[in-house]
XYZ file of C-alpha atoms in Angstrom:
462
model
C 2.085 131.974 -98.405
C -1.605 132.567 -97.723
C -2.093 128.952 -96.672
C 0.960 129.118 -94.425
C -0.580 132.052 -92.580
C -4.099 130.642 -92.344
C -3.262 126.961 -91.873
C -6.411 125.584 -93.525
C -7.029 125.030 -97.253
C -10.791 125.597 -97.117
C -10.410 128.808 -95.127
C -7.693 130.026 -97.501
C -10.037 129.501 -100.472
C -12.866 131.303 -98.670
C -10.663 134.287 -97.848
C -9.113 134.660 -101.302
C -12.175 134.167 -103.537
C -14.559 137.089 -104.086
C -17.827 136.560 -102.245
C -21.049 136.127 -104.190
C -24.460 137.409 -103.197
C -26.289 134.107 -102.776
C -26.782 132.280 -99.477
C -26.329 128.493 -99.259
C -29.579 128.414 -97.247
C -31.405 129.037 -100.533
C -30.785 125.337 -101.206
C -31.588 122.807 -98.437
C -28.664 120.824 -97.038
C -30.099 117.484 -98.143
C -30.293 118.809 -101.707
C -26.596 119.711 -101.587
C -25.717 116.253 -100.251
C -28.075 114.184 -102.417
C -28.030 116.102 -105.697
C -25.587 118.992 -106.133
C -22.390 117.398 -104.799
C -22.990 113.903 -106.307
C -23.665 115.545 -109.683
C -20.384 117.447 -109.383
C -18.516 114.250 -108.494
C -19.905 112.475 -111.575
C -18.420 115.024 -114.008
C -15.135 114.666 -115.890
C -12.182 116.416 -114.245
C -12.251 119.458 -116.544
C -15.989 119.859 -116.081
C -15.608 119.478 -112.320
C -13.297 122.504 -112.265
C -15.872 124.609 -114.095
C -18.733 123.300 -111.977
C -16.907 124.020 -108.725
C -15.972 127.519 -109.891
C -19.627 128.153 -110.705
C -20.702 127.012 -107.234
C -18.045 129.126 -105.530
C -18.932 132.218 -107.578
C -22.443 132.356 -106.190
C -21.662 131.866 -102.491
C -20.577 134.140 -99.670
C -17.326 133.562 -97.763
C -18.703 131.388 -94.956
C -20.588 129.208 -97.427
C -17.506 128.855 -99.655
C -15.644 127.657 -96.563
C -18.328 125.097 -95.697
C -18.584 123.819 -99.281
C -14.797 123.433 -99.506
C -14.754 121.523 -96.231
C -17.459 119.151 -97.452
C -15.635 118.541 -100.738
C -12.275 117.874 -99.071
C -13.664 115.531 -96.438
C -12.163 117.789 -93.804
C -15.362 118.988 -92.156
C -14.534 117.933 -88.619
C -15.995 119.344 -85.435
C -14.145 118.946 -82.161
C -16.903 116.959 -80.463
C -16.430 113.327 -79.447
C -18.571 110.655 -81.059
C -19.799 109.651 -77.602
C -21.123 113.149 -76.909
C -22.875 113.231 -80.294
C -24.489 109.870 -79.537
C -25.695 111.078 -76.131
C -27.143 114.264 -77.630
C -28.965 112.402 -80.400
C -30.223 109.823 -77.908
C -31.588 112.536 -75.616
C -33.356 114.192 -78.547
C -34.780 110.896 -79.815
C -35.714 109.501 -76.404
C -33.681 106.302 -76.841
C -30.564 104.839 -75.228
C -27.146 106.093 -76.441
C -26.240 102.469 -77.212
C -29.145 102.358 -79.692
C -27.862 105.445 -81.513
C -24.302 104.067 -81.481
C -25.522 100.822 -83.030
C -27.553 102.589 -85.728
C -24.571 104.739 -86.697
C -22.223 101.777 -87.170
C -21.217 100.867 -90.683
C -21.855 104.326 -92.094
C -25.101 106.007 -93.072
C -26.318 107.769 -96.185
C -26.879 111.494 -95.467
C -30.563 111.877 -96.271
C -33.776 112.995 -94.602
C -35.092 109.405 -94.579
C -31.932 108.086 -92.950
C -32.054 110.760 -90.260
C -35.684 109.913 -89.557
C -34.753 106.245 -89.111
C -31.794 107.186 -86.923
C -33.961 109.275 -84.590
C -36.932 106.910 -84.474
C -38.048 105.767 -81.023
C -39.348 102.552 -82.584
C -37.301 99.424 -83.175
C -36.174 98.993 -86.775
C -38.739 97.103 -88.817
C -37.340 93.729 -89.830
C -34.347 94.213 -87.556
C -31.066 95.977 -88.364
C -29.418 95.522 -91.780
C -27.528 92.196 -91.941
C -24.194 93.867 -92.595
C -24.247 96.284 -89.681
C -21.401 95.687 -87.185
C -21.572 96.304 -83.456
C -19.805 99.301 -81.884
C -16.344 98.178 -80.809
C -15.516 97.935 -77.108
C -12.117 99.553 -76.506
C -9.550 98.901 -73.792
C -8.117 101.668 -71.607
C -4.361 102.267 -71.305
C -2.862 100.452 -68.347
C -2.640 102.492 -65.153
C 0.095 100.922 -63.020
C -0.538 103.316 -60.117
C -4.227 102.404 -59.835
C -4.170 98.792 -60.895
C -7.065 96.641 -59.694
C -6.548 93.913 -57.062
C -5.209 90.783 -58.732
C -7.399 87.738 -58.470
C -6.561 85.202 -61.120
C -10.139 83.946 -61.358
C -11.487 87.434 -62.169
C -9.307 88.387 -65.142
C -8.648 86.988 -68.599
C -5.183 87.717 -69.969
C -4.133 87.341 -73.590
C -1.631 88.776 -76.038
C -2.313 92.189 -77.518
C -1.830 91.300 -81.152
C -0.141 93.757 -83.515
C -2.735 93.815 -86.302
C -5.984 95.613 -87.037
C -9.239 95.110 -85.162
C -12.092 93.612 -87.165
C -15.544 92.051 -86.917
C -16.414 89.059 -89.098
C -20.180 88.831 -89.636
C -22.242 86.032 -91.153
C -25.946 86.868 -91.354
C -28.741 85.879 -93.721
C -26.313 84.017 -95.965
C -24.030 87.038 -96.416
C -20.548 87.754 -95.048
C -19.178 91.134 -93.981
C -15.717 92.023 -92.693
C -15.531 95.408 -90.956
C -12.467 97.221 -89.643
C -12.579 99.241 -86.445
C -12.495 102.334 -88.667
C -15.901 101.220 -90.021
C -14.556 100.279 -93.439
C -15.991 97.264 -95.234
C -12.837 95.370 -96.255
C -14.230 92.252 -97.934
C -12.377 92.985 -101.178
C -9.033 93.513 -99.456
C -9.292 90.254 -97.487
C -11.104 87.654 -99.614
C -9.226 84.869 -97.820
C -10.724 85.940 -94.474
C -14.208 86.301 -95.972
C -13.878 82.712 -97.192
C -13.138 81.592 -93.620
C -16.672 82.647 -92.647
C -17.988 79.559 -94.435
C -17.101 77.753 -91.194
C -19.515 79.927 -89.200
C -23.199 79.346 -88.637
C -25.654 81.976 -89.789
C -26.178 84.716 -87.202
C -22.569 84.792 -85.957
C -20.396 87.839 -85.233
C -16.753 87.477 -84.173
C -14.533 90.217 -82.768
C -10.854 89.692 -83.441
C -7.570 90.772 -84.969
C -6.488 90.610 -88.595
C -2.899 89.419 -88.948
C -0.659 87.866 -91.574
C -0.045 84.316 -90.350
C 1.252 81.625 -92.732
C 0.047 78.164 -91.751
C 3.602 76.837 -91.379
C 4.656 79.682 -89.055
C 4.454 79.267 -85.254
C 3.514 82.940 -84.868
C 2.170 85.805 -86.980
C 4.305 88.071 -89.117
C 4.874 91.685 -88.138
C 2.638 94.611 -89.036
C 4.775 95.413 -92.065
C 3.484 92.266 -93.779
C -0.101 93.245 -92.999
C 0.477 96.717 -94.438
C 1.067 95.124 -97.830
C -2.540 93.912 -97.702
C -4.130 97.131 -96.475
C -5.718 99.340 -99.094
C -5.510 96.660 -101.807
C -9.021 96.263 -103.156
C -8.144 93.225 -105.255
C -4.971 91.530 -103.970
C -3.374 89.214 -106.516
C -2.678 85.524 -106.049
C 1.005 86.076 -105.316
C 0.261 88.580 -102.541
C -2.391 86.290 -101.039
C 0.167 83.472 -101.033
C 3.005 85.571 -99.606
C 0.877 87.323 -96.969
C -2.041 85.044 -96.019
C -4.402 86.788 -93.605
C -5.838 85.232 -90.476
C -8.558 86.298 -88.075
C -7.552 85.727 -84.459
C -10.870 85.775 -82.630
C -11.079 86.839 -78.995
C -14.786 87.531 -78.501
C -18.186 86.274 -79.623
C -20.757 89.051 -80.023
C -23.581 87.156 -81.672
C -24.484 83.469 -82.000
C -27.567 81.980 -83.602
C -28.745 85.520 -84.297
C -28.754 86.346 -80.564
C -26.907 89.409 -79.274
C -24.494 88.150 -76.578
C -22.948 91.480 -75.617
C -24.875 91.723 -72.357
C -23.483 88.404 -71.134
C -20.304 88.361 -69.016
C -17.050 87.672 -70.832
C -16.607 84.279 -69.136
C -19.856 83.071 -70.743
C -19.053 84.542 -74.152
C -15.585 82.994 -73.997
C -16.973 79.575 -73.130
C -19.265 79.673 -76.171
C -16.441 80.974 -78.374
C -14.141 78.115 -77.340
C -16.859 75.559 -78.061
C -17.406 77.097 -81.495
C -13.668 77.222 -82.246
C -13.337 73.443 -81.843
C -14.799 73.149 -85.347
C -12.563 75.744 -86.993
C -9.643 75.074 -89.291
C -7.124 77.021 -91.333
C -6.577 80.671 -90.526
C -9.711 81.131 -88.460
C -8.012 80.946 -85.070
C -8.813 81.376 -81.391
C -6.744 83.863 -79.397
C -5.170 81.856 -76.592
C -5.433 82.964 -72.980
C -2.470 83.099 -70.607
C -2.346 81.779 -67.051
C -0.882 84.486 -64.824
C -0.789 84.147 -61.054
C 0.535 87.540 -59.902
C 1.433 91.075 -60.940
C 5.118 90.106 -61.079
C 4.287 87.281 -63.459
C 2.250 89.725 -65.538
C 5.300 91.931 -66.087
C 7.395 88.899 -67.000
C 4.877 87.871 -69.648
C 4.666 91.428 -70.969
C 8.444 91.541 -71.439
C 8.157 88.504 -73.745
C 5.492 90.044 -75.999
C 7.754 90.962 -78.929
C 9.102 87.414 -79.040
C 5.503 86.297 -79.649
C 4.885 88.976 -82.330
C 2.614 90.863 -79.913
C 2.754 94.448 -78.660
C 1.792 93.775 -75.054
C -0.949 92.178 -72.990
C -4.720 92.546 -72.725
C -6.473 92.210 -69.361
C -10.238 91.744 -69.406
C -12.564 91.388 -66.436
C -14.362 88.056 -66.754
C -17.618 89.586 -65.527
C -17.507 92.420 -68.097
C -20.239 92.812 -70.730
C -19.265 93.964 -74.208
C -19.870 97.726 -74.072
C -19.451 100.544 -76.600
C -16.389 102.744 -76.870
C -13.866 103.118 -74.069
C -15.206 102.369 -70.573
C -12.533 102.291 -67.865
C -12.257 99.454 -65.404
C -13.304 96.538 -67.626
C -10.570 96.055 -70.230
C -6.952 97.197 -70.037
C -4.162 97.245 -72.621
C -0.697 96.898 -71.110
C 1.560 97.717 -74.038
C 5.297 97.345 -74.308
C 7.423 100.440 -73.909
C 8.098 101.934 -77.353
C 11.271 101.294 -79.273
C 13.371 104.439 -79.530
C 16.300 106.020 -81.339
C 18.105 109.326 -80.909
C 17.823 111.219 -84.206
C 18.872 114.601 -85.578
C 16.381 117.241 -86.728
C 16.908 117.926 -90.456
C 13.727 119.595 -91.770
C 10.760 121.496 -90.371
C 7.404 122.563 -91.750
C 4.670 124.779 -90.343
C 1.642 123.043 -88.881
C -2.014 123.713 -89.541
C -4.935 125.182 -87.623
C -3.882 126.974 -84.467
C -0.249 126.036 -85.167
C -0.226 127.470 -88.683
C 2.500 129.990 -87.831
C 4.688 127.579 -85.886
C 7.082 124.923 -87.152
C 5.612 121.757 -85.657
C 6.127 119.049 -88.322
C 9.634 117.649 -88.169
C 11.819 115.269 -90.187
C 14.636 113.399 -88.461
C 17.738 111.581 -89.654
C 20.201 108.912 -88.548
C 23.880 108.555 -89.418
C 24.748 106.093 -92.183
C 27.911 104.019 -92.490
C 29.679 106.200 -95.058
C 33.032 107.809 -94.428
C 32.513 110.502 -93.432
C 29.029 109.595 -92.078
C 25.999 111.308 -93.608
C 22.574 111.911 -92.097
C 19.753 110.016 -93.823
C 16.087 110.802 -93.157
C 14.208 108.006 -91.390
C 11.053 109.401 -89.747
C 8.663 112.335 -89.483
C 6.959 113.322 -86.252
C 4.784 116.168 -85.049
C 3.667 115.143 -81.554
C 5.385 114.870 -78.206
C 6.565 118.398 -77.426
C 4.743 120.739 -75.060
C 3.831 124.313 -76.021
C 6.915 125.798 -74.378
C 9.232 123.419 -76.251
C 7.395 124.038 -79.542
C 7.858 127.796 -79.197
C 11.508 127.444 -78.222
C 12.227 125.090 -81.122
C 10.321 127.345 -83.533
C 12.581 130.271 -82.637
C 15.663 128.081 -83.090
C 14.464 126.848 -86.516
C 13.954 130.414 -87.757
C 17.465 131.389 -86.622
C 19.147 128.298 -88.043
C 17.452 127.775 -91.411
C 19.828 126.698 -94.190
C 17.455 126.436 -97.170
C 13.784 126.744 -98.029
C 11.841 124.329 -100.239
C 8.371 125.843 -100.435
C 6.891 125.409 -96.943
C 9.797 123.211 -95.798
C 13.019 124.465 -94.232
C 16.265 122.577 -93.830
C 18.094 123.417 -90.615
C 21.535 123.013 -89.110
C 22.084 119.433 -87.939
C 22.451 120.273 -84.259
C 19.293 119.282 -82.373
C 18.828 115.696 -81.165
C 15.495 114.141 -80.200
C 14.568 110.751 -78.821
C 12.013 109.315 -81.255
C 9.693 106.567 -80.027
C 7.825 104.148 -82.299
C 5.814 100.938 -82.107
C 7.544 98.872 -84.763
C 10.226 98.891 -87.432
C 10.528 97.051 -90.742
C 12.520 97.111 -93.963
C 11.182 99.402 -96.670
C 12.455 99.906 -100.215
C 10.338 103.066 -100.449
C 12.446 104.945 -97.912
C 15.955 106.233 -98.503
C 17.055 104.841 -95.153
C 15.780 101.365 -96.087
C 13.587 101.218 -92.981
C 10.169 102.477 -91.897
C 8.772 102.926 -88.394
C 5.194 102.898 -87.073
C 3.626 105.765 -85.125
C 6.786 107.836 -84.640
C 6.551 110.556 -82.003
C 8.950 112.661 -79.969
C 9.689 111.283 -76.512
C 12.065 114.046 -75.425
C 14.366 116.785 -76.645
C 17.943 115.631 -76.013
C 19.518 119.034 -75.467
C 22.225 117.247 -73.506
C 23.421 115.276 -76.537
C 25.523 116.507 -79.491
C 24.407 115.539 -82.989
C 27.451 113.365 -83.679
C 26.326 111.053 -80.845
C 22.910 110.392 -82.379
C 22.067 106.846 -83.419
C 23.022 105.191 -86.694
C 21.156 103.163 -89.298
C 23.115 100.173 -88.034
C 21.590 100.709 -84.579
C 18.139 100.938 -86.146
C 18.643 97.764 -88.178
C 19.574 95.931 -84.980
C 15.998 96.538 -83.782
C 14.572 94.634 -86.739
C 12.974 91.351 -85.821
C 15.285 88.456 -86.829
């Protein structure tokens, strides 16, 4: 009940525990990060409980809150990474791109690391061999302010439905980094092996997909999900879901940083390099598109090619950091959608702790009479007015309570959008969807006209 009112676990702990008389400032932050917390993490579970209780008992409320946030990994401040990079760069007297590059790949929180981060001097011996470059991100397509179409100024390719990655070969070592700055060598040993085809001092930017050699196109994201998070995939999984790197940019060649060169030059070098590749190290093909009408025609075919839309990249664009509008665009397909019935609701967290904002939706099955089966959860898509209106309705129409969850009368229908759908034995409905969110509240539609599992299964790729 306390957590439901507060909406944050760390704050709930800080408010319920008695405050001690010691200030966290008595111990420097680096000592907490380098000694106290690692020592706590190294203890057995039972000893960790005692050690944490001892730490809590000597701290005041605000410090208990901060310690709990650090331990839970939930210490997040609502400041963009770009703003942090600019602030650090201004303080250090270097370019923001330099700070962005030094932060890539993760850093150890220590006084020495911070000194290196803020140094105005170039790194002695160059950057670490495993450090990736900051990813350049595309902006969502803006059809109302689209740039003038000149076929010789834009490169068009499929927007693949995988995960972004950089494959690095430097100083005899290989590193595979995800866009989330996770080193994923262990999860994708087959892709790491592909780097044997690369010369030393090479960095590729591309997409990780599952693509069997005998298949004309990659498998859907559901196949790739089987590989994600597996630190040591077995032989059978590697055989069933072989990973490929589809490369679409060359960031480094011969140890030289190519990011300042225009895309047309980087692409030319990438194509020359790809002539010597084999197996699942592949080049992302470009598409020849002569007009905006042709662009929309190609986009409509994306799902048939196991893609989620198109990418448009200015041929004169350098490889920048983060999202810079005007250079790269992602023109995604419209989401798949189903009309589903609200079945369960749960209170949110933070500023929405006292509002029901996390919803579970169901579809009708084929039984006689039909029953509603849960198929997706969503918490985004409604505006504040709709959230408040729905919250009042949920409180008036609650059937049962299961801890923080309420079941409600099966009366409200919502259009649920999602990026993909695949079979799943882990879900009661037999299907799972990617990135579900609410597109609109169908107050015009009765619950018995909501979609069925049969309708959902028809969306599955043949």
